[in-house]
Amino acid sequence: QFVESGGGLVQAGGSLRLACVASGSVGEIYPVGWYRQAPQKQREWVATIPNSGKTNYADAVKGRFTISKDNAKTTYYLQMNGLRPEDTAIYYCNTDPPFRPWGQGTPVTVSS
């Protein structure tokens, strides 16, 4: 189970930090990713943090977003800088690949 928070309304160029609390030991076993779904579009992958090794980012967010986790591997973060209107979406976290039930997500709206 994942519970996301931290979304909101921000102007273009602004920043937000999303948080995702993972229940159980899922983060100790599987990579965890952030995903997003914009209005009338398919859900898409944004970034992944593995148990060890390099983080990965979608080209659309590379250089602007940073994924991280706490040492207990129970809370995952997505620092989003340089936000653009096209980043407007509901943001979710899940395993990568995603096989756990989706949470409610947290909405991000970027105004131009």
CSV table of C-alpha atoms in Angstrom, one decimal, residues 42-106:
chain,number,residue,atom,x,y,z
A,42,GLN,CA,-2.3,7.2,-19.9
A,43,ARG,CA,-0.4,6.8,-16.7
A,44,GLU,CA,3.4,7.2,-17.3
A,45,TRP,CA,6.5,6.3,-15.5
A,46,VAL,CA,8.5,9.3,-14.0
A,47,ALA,CA,11.4,8.0,-12.0
A,48,THR,CA,12.7,4.9,-10.1
A,49,ILE,CA,14.9,4.4,-7.2
A,50,PRO,CA,16.3,0.9,-6.7
A,51,ASN,CA,17.4,-0.7,-3.5
A,52,SER,CA,20.9,0.0,-4.6
A,53,GLY,CA,22.4,1.5,-7.7
A,54,LYS,CA,21.5,4.4,-9.9
A,55,THR,CA,18.2,6.2,-10.0
A,56,ASN,CA,16.5,6.5,-13.4
A,57,TYR,CA,14.3,9.3,-14.9
A,58,ALA,CA,12.1,9.8,-17.8
A,59,ASP,CA,13.6,12.1,-20.3
A,60,ALA,CA,10.8,14.6,-19.7
A,61,VAL,CA,11.9,15.2,-16.1
A,62,LYS,CA,15.6,14.5,-16.2
A,63,GLY,CA,17.6,17.3,-14.7
A,64,ARG,CA,14.5,18.8,-12.9
A,65,PHE,CA,13.2,16.0,-10.7
A,66,THR,CA,15.0,14.0,-8.1
A,67,ILE,CA,13.8,10.8,-6.5
A,68,SER,CA,15.1,9.8,-3.0
A,69,LYS,CA,14.2,7.7,0.0
A,70,ASP,CA,14.7,7.7,3.7
A,71,ASN,CA,17.1,5.2,5.3
A,72,ALA,CA,14.3,3.0,6.6
A,73,LYS,CA,13.0,2.7,3.0
A,74,THR,CA,9.5,3.5,4.0
A,75,THR,CA,9.2,7.0,2.6
A,76,TYR,CA,10.0,8.0,-0.9
A,77,TYR,CA,10.3,11.5,-2.2
A,78,LEU,CA,10.1,13.3,-5.5
A,79,GLN,CA,11.6,16.7,-5.5
A,80,MET,CA,10.3,18.6,-8.5
A,81,ASN,CA,12.0,21.8,-9.6
A,82,GLY,CA,11.5,23.9,-12.6
A,83,LEU,CA,7.9,22.8,-12.9
A,84,ARG,CA,6.1,23.2,-16.2
A,85,PRO,CA,2.4,23.2,-17.1
A,86,GLU,CA,2.9,19.9,-18.8
A,87,ASP,CA,3.9,18.4,-15.4
A,88,THR,CA,0.3,18.8,-14.3
A,89,ALA,CA,-1.0,15.4,-13.3
A,90,ILE,CA,-1.9,13.1,-10.5
A,91,TYR,CA,1.3,11.6,-9.1
A,92,TYR,CA,1.5,8.1,-7.7
A,93,CYS,CA,4.1,5.7,-6.4
A,94,ASN,CA,4.3,2.0,-6.8
A,95,THR,CA,6.8,-0.7,-7.3
A,96,ASP,CA,8.7,-0.8,-10.5
A,97,PRO,CA,7.2,-2.5,-12.4
A,98,PRO,CA,4.0,-1.6,-10.8
A,99,PHE,CA,2.1,-4.6,-9.3
A,100,ARG,CA,0.7,-3.3,-6.0
A,101,PRO,CA,-2.7,-1.6,-5.8
A,102,TRP,CA,-2.5,2.1,-6.8
A,103,GLY,CA,-3.1,4.6,-4.1
A,104,GLN,CA,-5.1,7.8,-4.4
A,105,GLY,CA,-2.2,9.8,-5.7
A,106,THR,CA,-1.5,13.4,-5.1
